[in-house]
Tab-separated table of C-alpha atoms and ligand atoms in Angstrom:
chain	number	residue	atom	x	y	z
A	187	UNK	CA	0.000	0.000	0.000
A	188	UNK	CA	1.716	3.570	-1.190
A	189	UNK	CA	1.793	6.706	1.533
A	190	UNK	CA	-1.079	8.213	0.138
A	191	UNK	CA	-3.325	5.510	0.383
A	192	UNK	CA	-2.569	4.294	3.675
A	193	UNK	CA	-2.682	8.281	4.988
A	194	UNK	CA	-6.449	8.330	3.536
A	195	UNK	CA	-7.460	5.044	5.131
A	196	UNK	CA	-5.743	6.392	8.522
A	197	UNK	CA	-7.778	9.448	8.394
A	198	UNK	CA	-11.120	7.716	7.561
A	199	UNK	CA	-10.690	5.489	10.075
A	200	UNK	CA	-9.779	8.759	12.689
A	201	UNK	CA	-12.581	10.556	11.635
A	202	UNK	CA	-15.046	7.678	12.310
A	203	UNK	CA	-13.666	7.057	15.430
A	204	UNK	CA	-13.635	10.923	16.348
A	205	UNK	CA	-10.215	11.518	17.066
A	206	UNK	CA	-9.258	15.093	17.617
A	207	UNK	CA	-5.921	14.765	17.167
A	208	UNK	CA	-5.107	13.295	13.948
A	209	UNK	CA	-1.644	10.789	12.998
A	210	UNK	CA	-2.739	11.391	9.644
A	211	UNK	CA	-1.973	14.365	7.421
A	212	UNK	CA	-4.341	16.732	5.534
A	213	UNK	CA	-5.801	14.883	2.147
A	214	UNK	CA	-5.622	17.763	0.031
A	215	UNK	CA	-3.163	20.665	-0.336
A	216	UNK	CA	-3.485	24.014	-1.753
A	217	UNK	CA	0.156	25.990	-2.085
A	218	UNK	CA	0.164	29.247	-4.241
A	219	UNK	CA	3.153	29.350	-6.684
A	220	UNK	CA	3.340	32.816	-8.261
A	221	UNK	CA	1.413	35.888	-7.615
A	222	UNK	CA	2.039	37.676	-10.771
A	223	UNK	CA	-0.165	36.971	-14.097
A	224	UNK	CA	0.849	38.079	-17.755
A	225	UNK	CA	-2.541	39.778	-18.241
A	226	UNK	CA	-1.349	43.518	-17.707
A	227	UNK	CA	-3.388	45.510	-17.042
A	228	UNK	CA	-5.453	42.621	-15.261
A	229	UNK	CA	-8.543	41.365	-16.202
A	230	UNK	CA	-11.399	44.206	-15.203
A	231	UNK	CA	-13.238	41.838	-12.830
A	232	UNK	CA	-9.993	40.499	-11.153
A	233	UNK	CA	-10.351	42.808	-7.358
A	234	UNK	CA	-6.948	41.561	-6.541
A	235	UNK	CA	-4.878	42.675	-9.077
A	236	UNK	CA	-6.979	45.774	-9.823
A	237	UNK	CA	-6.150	46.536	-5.902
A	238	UNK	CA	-2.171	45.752	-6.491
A	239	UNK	CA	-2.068	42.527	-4.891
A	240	UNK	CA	1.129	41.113	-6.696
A	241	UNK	CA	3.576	38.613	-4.988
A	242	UNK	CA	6.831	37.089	-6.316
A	243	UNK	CA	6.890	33.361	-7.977
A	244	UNK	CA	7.600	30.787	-4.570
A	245	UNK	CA	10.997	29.380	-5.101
A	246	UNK	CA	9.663	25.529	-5.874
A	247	UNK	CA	12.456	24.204	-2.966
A	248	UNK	CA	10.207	25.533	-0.486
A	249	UNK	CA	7.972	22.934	-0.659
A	250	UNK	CA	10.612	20.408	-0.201
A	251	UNK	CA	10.437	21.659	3.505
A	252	UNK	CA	6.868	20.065	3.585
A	253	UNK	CA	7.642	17.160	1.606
A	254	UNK	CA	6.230	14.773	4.416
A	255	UNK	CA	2.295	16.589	3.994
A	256	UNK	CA	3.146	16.427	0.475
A	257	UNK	CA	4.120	13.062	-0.603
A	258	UNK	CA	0.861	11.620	1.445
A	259	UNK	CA	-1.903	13.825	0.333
A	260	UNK	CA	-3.848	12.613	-2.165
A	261	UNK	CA	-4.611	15.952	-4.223
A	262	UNK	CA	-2.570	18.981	-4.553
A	263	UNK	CA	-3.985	22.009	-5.712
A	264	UNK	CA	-2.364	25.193	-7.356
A	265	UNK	CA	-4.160	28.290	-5.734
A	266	UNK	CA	-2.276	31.011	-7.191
A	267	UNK	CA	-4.170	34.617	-7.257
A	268	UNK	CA	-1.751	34.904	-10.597
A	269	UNK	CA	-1.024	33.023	-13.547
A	270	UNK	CA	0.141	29.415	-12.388
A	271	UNK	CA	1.384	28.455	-16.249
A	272	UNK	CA	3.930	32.014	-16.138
A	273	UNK	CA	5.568	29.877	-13.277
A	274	UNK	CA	9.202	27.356	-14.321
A	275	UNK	CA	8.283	24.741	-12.479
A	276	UNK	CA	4.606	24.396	-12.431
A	277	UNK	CA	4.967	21.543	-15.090
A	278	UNK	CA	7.289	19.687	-13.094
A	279	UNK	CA	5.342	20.024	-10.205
A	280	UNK	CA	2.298	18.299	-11.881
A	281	UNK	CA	4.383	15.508	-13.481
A	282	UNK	CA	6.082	14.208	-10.363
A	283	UNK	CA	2.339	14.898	-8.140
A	284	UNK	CA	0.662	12.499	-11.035
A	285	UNK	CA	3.536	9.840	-11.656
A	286	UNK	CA	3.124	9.159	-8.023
A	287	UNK	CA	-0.590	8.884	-8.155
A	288	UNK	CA	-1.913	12.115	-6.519
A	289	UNK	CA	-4.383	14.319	-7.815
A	290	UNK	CA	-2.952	17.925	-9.188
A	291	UNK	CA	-5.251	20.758	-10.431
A	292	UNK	CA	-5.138	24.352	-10.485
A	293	UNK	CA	-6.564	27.689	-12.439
A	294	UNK	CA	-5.205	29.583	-15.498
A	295	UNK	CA	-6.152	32.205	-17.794
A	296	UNK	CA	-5.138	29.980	-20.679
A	297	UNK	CA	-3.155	31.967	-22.628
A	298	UNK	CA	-0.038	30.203	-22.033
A	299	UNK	CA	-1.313	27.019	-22.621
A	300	UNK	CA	0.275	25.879	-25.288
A	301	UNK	CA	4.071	24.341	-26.898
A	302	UNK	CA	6.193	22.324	-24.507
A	303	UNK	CA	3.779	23.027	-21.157
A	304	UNK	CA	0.674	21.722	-22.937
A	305	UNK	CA	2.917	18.687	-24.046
A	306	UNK	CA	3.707	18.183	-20.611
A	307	UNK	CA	0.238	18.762	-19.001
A	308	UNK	CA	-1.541	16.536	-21.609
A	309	UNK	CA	1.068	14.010	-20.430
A	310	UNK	CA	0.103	13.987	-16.873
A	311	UNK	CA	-3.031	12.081	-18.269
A	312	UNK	CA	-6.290	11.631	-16.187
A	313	UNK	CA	-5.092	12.716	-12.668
A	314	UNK	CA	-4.667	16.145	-14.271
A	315	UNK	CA	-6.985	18.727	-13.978
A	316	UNK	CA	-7.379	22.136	-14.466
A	317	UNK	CA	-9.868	25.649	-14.824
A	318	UNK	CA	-9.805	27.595	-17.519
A	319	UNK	CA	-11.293	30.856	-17.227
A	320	UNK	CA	-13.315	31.745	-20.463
A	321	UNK	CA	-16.335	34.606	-19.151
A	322	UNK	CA	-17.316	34.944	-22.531
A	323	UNK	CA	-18.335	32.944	-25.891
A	324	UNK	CA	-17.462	35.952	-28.639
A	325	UNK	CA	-14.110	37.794	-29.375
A	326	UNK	CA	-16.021	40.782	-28.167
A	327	UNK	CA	-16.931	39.857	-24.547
A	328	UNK	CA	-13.405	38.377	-24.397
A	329	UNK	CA	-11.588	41.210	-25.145
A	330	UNK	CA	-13.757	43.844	-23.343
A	331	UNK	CA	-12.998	42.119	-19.848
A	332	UNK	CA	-9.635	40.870	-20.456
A	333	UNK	CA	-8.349	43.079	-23.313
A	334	UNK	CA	-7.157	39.922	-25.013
A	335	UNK	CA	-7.986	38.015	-28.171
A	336	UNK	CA	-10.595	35.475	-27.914
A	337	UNK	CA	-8.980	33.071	-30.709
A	338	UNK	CA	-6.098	32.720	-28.935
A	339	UNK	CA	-7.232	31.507	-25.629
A	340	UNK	CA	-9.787	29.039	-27.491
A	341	UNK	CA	-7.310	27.850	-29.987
A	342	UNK	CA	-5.085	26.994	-27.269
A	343	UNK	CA	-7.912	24.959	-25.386
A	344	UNK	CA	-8.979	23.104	-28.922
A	345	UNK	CA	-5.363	21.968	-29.357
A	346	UNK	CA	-4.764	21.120	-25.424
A	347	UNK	CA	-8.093	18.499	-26.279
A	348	UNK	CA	-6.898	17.186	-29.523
A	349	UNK	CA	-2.853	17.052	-28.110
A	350	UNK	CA	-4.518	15.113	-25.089
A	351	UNK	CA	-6.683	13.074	-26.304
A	352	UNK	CA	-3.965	12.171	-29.102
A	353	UNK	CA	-1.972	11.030	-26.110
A	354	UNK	CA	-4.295	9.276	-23.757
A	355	UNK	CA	-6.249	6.741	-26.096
A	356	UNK	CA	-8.754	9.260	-26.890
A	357	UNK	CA	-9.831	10.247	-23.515
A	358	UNK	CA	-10.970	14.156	-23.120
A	359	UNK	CA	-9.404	15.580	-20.616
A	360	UNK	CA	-10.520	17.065	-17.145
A	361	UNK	CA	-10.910	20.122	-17.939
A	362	UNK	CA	-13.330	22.649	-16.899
A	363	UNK	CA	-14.364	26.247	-18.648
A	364	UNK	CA	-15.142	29.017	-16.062
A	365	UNK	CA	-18.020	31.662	-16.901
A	366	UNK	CA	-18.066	34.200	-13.752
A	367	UNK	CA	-21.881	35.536	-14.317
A	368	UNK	CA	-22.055	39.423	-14.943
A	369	UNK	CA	-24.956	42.058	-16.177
A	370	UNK	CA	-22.535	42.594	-19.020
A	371	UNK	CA	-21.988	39.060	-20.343
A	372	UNK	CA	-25.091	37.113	-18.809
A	373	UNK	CA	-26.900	37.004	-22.424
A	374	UNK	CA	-23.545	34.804	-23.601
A	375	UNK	CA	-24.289	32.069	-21.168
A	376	UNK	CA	-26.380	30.175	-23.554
A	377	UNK	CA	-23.698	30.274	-25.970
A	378	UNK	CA	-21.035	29.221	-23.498
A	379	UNK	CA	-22.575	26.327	-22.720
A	380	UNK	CA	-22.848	25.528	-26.359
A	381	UNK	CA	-18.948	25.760	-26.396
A	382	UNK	CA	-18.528	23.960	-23.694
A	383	UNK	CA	-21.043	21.050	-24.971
A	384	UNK	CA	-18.954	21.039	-28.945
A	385	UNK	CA	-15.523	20.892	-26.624
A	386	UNK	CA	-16.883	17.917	-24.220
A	387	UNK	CA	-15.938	20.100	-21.053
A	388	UNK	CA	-17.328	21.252	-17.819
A	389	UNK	CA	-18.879	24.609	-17.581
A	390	UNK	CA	-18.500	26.313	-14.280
A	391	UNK	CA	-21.019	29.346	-13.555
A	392	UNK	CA	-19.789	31.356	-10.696
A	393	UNK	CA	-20.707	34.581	-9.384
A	394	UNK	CA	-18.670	37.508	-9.007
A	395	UNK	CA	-17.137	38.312	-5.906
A	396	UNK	CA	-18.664	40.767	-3.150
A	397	UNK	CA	-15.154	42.522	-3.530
A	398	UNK	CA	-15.877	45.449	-5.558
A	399	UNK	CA	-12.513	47.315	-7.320
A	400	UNK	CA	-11.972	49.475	-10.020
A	401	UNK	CA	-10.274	48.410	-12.968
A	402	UNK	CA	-6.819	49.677	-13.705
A	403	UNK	CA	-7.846	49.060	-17.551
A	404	UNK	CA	-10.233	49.986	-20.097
A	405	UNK	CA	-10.540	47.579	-22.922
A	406	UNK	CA	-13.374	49.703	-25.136
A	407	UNK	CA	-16.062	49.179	-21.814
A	408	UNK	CA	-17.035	51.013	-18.430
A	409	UNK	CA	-16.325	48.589	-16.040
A	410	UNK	CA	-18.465	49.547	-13.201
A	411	UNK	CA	-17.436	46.841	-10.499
A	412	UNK	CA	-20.862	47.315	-8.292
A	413	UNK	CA	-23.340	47.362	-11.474
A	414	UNK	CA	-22.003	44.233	-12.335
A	415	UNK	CA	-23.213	42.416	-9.740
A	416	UNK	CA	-26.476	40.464	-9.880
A	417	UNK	CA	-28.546	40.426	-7.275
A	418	UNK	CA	-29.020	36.738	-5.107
A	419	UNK	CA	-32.780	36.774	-6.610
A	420	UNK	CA	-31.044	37.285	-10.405
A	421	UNK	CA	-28.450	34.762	-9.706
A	422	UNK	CA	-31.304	32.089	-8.392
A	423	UNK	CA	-33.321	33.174	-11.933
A	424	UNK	CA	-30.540	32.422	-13.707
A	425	UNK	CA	-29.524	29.130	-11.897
A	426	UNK	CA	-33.153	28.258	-12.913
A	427	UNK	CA	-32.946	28.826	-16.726
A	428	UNK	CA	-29.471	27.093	-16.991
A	429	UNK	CA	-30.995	24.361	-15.452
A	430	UNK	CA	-33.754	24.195	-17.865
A	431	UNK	CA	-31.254	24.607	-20.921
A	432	UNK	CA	-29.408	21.974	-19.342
A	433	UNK	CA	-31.747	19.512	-19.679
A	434	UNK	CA	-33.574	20.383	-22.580
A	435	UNK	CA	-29.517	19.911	-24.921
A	436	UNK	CA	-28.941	16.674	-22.402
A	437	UNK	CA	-26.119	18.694	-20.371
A	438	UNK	CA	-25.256	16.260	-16.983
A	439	UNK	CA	-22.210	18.364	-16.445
A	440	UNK	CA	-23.023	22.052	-16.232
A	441	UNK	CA	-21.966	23.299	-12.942
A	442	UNK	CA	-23.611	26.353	-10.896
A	443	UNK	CA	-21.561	27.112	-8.326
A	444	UNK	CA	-23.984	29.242	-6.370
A	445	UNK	CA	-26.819	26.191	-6.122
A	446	UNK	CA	-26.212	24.373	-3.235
A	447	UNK	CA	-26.944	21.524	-5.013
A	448	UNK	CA	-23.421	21.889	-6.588
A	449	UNK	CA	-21.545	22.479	-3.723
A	450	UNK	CA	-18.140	21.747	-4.725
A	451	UNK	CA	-16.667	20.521	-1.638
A	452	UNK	CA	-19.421	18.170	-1.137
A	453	UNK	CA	-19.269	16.879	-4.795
A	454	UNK	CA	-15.207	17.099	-4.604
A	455	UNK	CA	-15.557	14.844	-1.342
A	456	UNK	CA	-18.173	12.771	-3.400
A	457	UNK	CA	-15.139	12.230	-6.410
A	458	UNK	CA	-12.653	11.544	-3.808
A	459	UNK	CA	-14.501	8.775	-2.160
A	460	UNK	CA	-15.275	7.101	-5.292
A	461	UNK	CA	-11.337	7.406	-6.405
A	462	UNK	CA	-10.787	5.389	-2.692
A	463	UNK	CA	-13.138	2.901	-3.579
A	464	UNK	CA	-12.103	2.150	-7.201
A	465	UNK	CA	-8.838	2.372	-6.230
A	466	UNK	CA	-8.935	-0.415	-3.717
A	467	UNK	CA	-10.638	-2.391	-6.152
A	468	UNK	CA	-13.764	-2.556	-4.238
A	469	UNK	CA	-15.951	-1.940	-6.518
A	470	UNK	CA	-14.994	-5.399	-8.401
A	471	UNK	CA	-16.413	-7.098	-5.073
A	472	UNK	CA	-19.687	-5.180	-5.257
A	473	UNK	CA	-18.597	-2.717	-2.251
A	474	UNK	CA	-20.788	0.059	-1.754
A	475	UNK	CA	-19.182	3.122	-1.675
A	476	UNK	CA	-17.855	4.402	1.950
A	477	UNK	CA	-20.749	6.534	4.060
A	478	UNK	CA	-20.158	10.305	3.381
A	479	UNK	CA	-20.331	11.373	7.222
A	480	UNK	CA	-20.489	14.939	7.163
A	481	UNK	CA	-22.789	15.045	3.956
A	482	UNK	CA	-26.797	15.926	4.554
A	483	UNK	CA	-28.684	16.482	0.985
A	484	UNK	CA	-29.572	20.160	1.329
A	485	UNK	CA	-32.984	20.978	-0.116
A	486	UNK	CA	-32.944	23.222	-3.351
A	487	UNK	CA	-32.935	27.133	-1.775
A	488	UNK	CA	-36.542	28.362	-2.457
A	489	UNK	CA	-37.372	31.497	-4.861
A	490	UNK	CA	-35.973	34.468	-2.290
A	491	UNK	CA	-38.893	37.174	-2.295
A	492	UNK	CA	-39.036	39.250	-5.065
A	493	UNK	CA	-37.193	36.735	-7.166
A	494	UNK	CA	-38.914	35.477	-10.452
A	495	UNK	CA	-41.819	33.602	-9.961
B	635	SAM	C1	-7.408	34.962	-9.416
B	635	SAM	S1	-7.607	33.844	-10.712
B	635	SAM	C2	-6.010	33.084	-10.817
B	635	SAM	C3	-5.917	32.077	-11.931
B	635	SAM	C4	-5.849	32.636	-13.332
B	635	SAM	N1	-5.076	33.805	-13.440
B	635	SAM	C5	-7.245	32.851	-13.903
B	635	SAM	O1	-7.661	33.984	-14.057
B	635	SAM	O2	-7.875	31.866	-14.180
B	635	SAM	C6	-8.519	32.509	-9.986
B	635	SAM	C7	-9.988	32.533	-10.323
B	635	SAM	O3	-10.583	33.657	-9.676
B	635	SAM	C8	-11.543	34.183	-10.559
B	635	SAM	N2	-11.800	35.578	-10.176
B	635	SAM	C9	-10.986	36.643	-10.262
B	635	SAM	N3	-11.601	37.767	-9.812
B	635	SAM	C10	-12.851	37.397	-9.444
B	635	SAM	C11	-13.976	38.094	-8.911
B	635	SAM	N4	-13.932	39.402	-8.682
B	635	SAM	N5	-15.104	37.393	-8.652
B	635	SAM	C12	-15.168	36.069	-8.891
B	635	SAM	N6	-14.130	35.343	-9.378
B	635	SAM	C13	-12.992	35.999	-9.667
B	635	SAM	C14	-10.897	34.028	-11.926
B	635	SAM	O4	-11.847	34.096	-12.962
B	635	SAM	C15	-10.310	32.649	-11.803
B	635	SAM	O5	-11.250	31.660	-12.178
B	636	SF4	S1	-5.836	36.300	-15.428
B	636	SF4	FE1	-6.471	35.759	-13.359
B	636	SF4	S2	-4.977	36.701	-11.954
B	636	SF4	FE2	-4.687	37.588	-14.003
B	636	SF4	S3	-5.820	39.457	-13.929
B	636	SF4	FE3	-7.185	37.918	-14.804
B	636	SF4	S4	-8.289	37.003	-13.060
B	636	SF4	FE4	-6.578	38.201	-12.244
């Protein structure tokens, strides 16, 4: 049994038993490689960067000093508030996490995805997996929040599919497209999805941040941060016509990230409990898959007042 299985049976097995101090070390990590991004000036929506908030790339020997936590965790995740491609060793870092049989994901503007580091991702085969953020189905809506041409980011995500799938027996990769819901893109959602459906990817709906800036750019639009917002009772609406669309083209995948019904840590601790299972073979013996003990179904949020009837 390898150190990353036998640290996820030791925690199960602590966690049913209620230990508060734990032998076993944390299943998933998030580390932050770089906080710079090579979209300058950034991206209107991005409060961070439109505030200043820049940090140097991490020297990659750093982590070496946690290499215990890392080696057993079963998923390590990128969480840079920059560009994670724009950093040396964030290929490396992903082959050696998935040639030892650990998840690896993190979230990129996509515009560096492409030559040698898409070889290299597409070669870290299924335990890969990574965000791309889109926001937009047209040239136009691409370029008036990023300031950046459309064709490139998309070209580079067509070609990351093909190069992967050309490498992994046809397999699509696990990748997911990223649509933050604004007033000034909402009518491309429809559209999106459509993109997302011909590419064979996730779509993510998210909302946009309660962290209001002002944009350091102007890419041919007046950014106003606060009337971009949508109100909970708009974002429920539209939660309520993507699911409809959803169904109606056969979509299983589309993910709304402010439905509880999605919640992502539930659904991520859903994914990783399968992963134990198959991976101990269980599921060859007919083993059902392990209780989820801190899950309880949460009902489907009703209309909030005013909200579209
Ligand atoms: C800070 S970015 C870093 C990764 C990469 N540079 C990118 O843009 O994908 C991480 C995620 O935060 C999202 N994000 C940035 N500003 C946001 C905001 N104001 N509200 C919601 N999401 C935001 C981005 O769209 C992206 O999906
Ligand atoms: S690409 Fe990401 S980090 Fe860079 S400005 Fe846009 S949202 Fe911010």
């Amino acid at each position: 049994v390898g150190l990353v299985d036998r640290n996820r049976r030791l925690n199960a097995d602590e966690i049913r038993q209620g230990k508060t101090i734990l032998g076993s070390t944390p299943l998933q990590i998030n580390f932050e490689l770089i906080g710079y991004c090579n979209i300058v000036p950034p991206c209107l929506y991005c409060s961070g960067k439109n505030h200043g908030y820049n940090y140097a790339p991490l020297d990659a020997a750093y982590l070496d000093g946690y290499s215990d936590f890392i080696r057993n965790a079963e998923h390590l995740n990128e969480d840079s508030f920059g560009e994670p491609l724009m950093h040396k060793k964030l290929t490396a870092l992903a082959r050696t996490a998935t040639s030892r049989g650990q998840r690896f994901s993190f979230v990129s503007n996509g515009l560096l995805l492409s030559g040698t580091r898409a070889q290299e991702l597409a070669e870290c085969g299924e335990r890969l997996g990574f965000h791309v953020s889109l926001n937009a189905a047209t040239p136009e809506m691409y370029y008036k929040l990023h300031g950046q041409p459309f064709d490139k980011v998309l070209g580079n995500v067509e070609r990351y599919i093909a190069l992967y799938q050309e490498i992994n027996g046809g397999l699509s990769p696990d990748l997911v497209l990223t649509f933050i819901v604004m007033r000034v893109n909402r009518h491309e959602i429809f559209p999106f999805l459509e993109l997302a459906q011909r590419l064979r990817v996730r779509p993510l709906l998210a909302q946009l941040h309660d962290r209001p800036s002002i944009p350091l750019g102007k890419f041919g639009y007046d950014f106003v941060y606060e009337n971009e917002m949508l109100s909970p009772a708009e974002y429920f609406e539209v939660g309520e016509h993507v699911r409809a669309f959803a169904r109606e083209r056969g979509m299983e995948n589309v993910v709304i990230q402010w439905d509880p019904e999605y919640d992502s840590a539930v659904l991520s601790f859903h994914r990783d409990q399968d992963r134990a299972v198959e991976d101990a073979g269980a599921r060859a013996t007919g083993a059902k898959r392990p209780a989820a003990w801190n899950y309880s179904p949460q009902p489907r949020a009703a209309a909030p007042a005013g909200g579209p009837s």
